[in-house]
Each structure stands twice: as structure tokens, then as C-alpha cells.
Short mmCIF file of C-alpha atoms in Angstrom, two decimals:
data_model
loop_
_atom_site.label_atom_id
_atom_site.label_comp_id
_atom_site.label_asym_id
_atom_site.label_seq_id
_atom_site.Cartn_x
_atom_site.Cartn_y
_atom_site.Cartn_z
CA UNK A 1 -4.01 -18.00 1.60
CA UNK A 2 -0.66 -17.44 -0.14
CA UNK A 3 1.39 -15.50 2.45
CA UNK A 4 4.51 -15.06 0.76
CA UNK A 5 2.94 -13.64 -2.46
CA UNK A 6 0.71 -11.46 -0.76
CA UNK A 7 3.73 -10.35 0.74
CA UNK A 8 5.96 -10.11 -2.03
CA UNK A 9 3.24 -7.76 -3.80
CA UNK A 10 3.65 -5.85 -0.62
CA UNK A 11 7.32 -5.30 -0.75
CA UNK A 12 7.40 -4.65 -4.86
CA UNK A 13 4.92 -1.97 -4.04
CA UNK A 14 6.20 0.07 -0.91
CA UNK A 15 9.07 1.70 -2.68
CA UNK A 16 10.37 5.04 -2.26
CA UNK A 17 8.98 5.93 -5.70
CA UNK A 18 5.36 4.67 -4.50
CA UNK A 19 6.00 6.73 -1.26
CA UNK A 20 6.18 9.78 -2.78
CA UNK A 21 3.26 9.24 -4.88
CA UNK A 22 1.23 8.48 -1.87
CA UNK A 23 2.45 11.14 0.31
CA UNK A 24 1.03 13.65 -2.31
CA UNK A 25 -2.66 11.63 -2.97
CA UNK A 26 -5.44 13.24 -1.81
CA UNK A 27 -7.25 9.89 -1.86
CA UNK A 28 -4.69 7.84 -0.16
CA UNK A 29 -6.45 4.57 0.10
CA UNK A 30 -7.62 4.28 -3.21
CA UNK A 31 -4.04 5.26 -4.12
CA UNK A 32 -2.78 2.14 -2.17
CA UNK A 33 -6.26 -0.11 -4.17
CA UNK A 34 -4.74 0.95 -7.31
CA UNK A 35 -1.06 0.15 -6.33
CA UNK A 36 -2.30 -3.25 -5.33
CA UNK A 37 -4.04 -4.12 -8.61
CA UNK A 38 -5.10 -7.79 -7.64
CA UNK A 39 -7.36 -8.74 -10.69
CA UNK A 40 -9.00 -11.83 -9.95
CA UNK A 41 -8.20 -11.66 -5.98
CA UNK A 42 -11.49 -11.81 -3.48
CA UNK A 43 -12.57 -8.04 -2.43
CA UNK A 44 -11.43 -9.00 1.24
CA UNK A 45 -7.76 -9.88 0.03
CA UNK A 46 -7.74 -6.37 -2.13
CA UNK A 47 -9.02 -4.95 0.81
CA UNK A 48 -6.34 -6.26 3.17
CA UNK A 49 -3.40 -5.79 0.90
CA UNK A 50 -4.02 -2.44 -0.07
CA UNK A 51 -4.62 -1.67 3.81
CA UNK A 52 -1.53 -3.11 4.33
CA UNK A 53 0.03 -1.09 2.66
CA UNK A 54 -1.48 1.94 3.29
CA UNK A 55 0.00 1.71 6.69
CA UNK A 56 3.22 0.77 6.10
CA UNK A 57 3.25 3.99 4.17
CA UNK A 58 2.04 5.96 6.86
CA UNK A 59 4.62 4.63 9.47
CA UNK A 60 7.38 5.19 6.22
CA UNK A 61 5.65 8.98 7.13
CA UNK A 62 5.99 9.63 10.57
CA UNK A 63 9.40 7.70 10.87
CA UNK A 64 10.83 10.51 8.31
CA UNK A 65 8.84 13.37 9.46
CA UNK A 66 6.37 13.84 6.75
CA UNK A 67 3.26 16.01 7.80
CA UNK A 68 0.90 13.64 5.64
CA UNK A 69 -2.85 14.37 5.99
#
């Protein structure tokens, strides 16, 4: 597995801009699948990296305060 451009993806993705977006989806997972479009990646990768950063939005969330549902 390629760590560092999983993780790359990661950080290009969980910018402020991308925050906001995702604090207003209703569908906040498939938000995050769509952010993290990995043609040609297994479904388990996709899977992890949108999860990923799913989360790290949600901390981003509760460290500022945000009443996110």
C-alpha cells in the first residue's frame, strides 16, 4: 500500500473549503466518497480513505464548535 499518497490525497482534500462543504451535506459520507474520487483504487482503499476523512472532518467539527449532525 502507498502510504504517503494515500495520505497526500488526504491532506489535498481536508481543506477549509471541503469543510464547509461537508459540514452542510446531508449525506456526509458519500460527500467524503466523492471528495476521494480514487478511480481505479480497490473498494476497501475508497472505503478507508474516504472514512478517513470523514473523521478528520468531524474532529475539524467539534474542535471549532460546529453542531454537525
Amino acid at each position: 500500500m502507498e502510504i504517503n499518497k494515500y495520505s497526500s490525497v488526504i491532506r489535498s482534500i481536508v481543506i477549509d473549503d471541503n469543510f464547509t462543504a461537508w459540514a452542510s451535506a446531508k449525506d456526509k459520507p458519500l460527500f467524503c466518497a466523492q471528495l476521494a474520487d480514487l478511480e481505479g483504487e480497490h473498494p476497501i482503499i475508497k472505503e478507508i480513505v474516504s472514512g478517513a476523512i470523514n473523521q478528520i472532518f468531524s474532529r475539524k467539527a467539534e474542535v471549532r464548535g460546529h453542531d454537525v449532525i
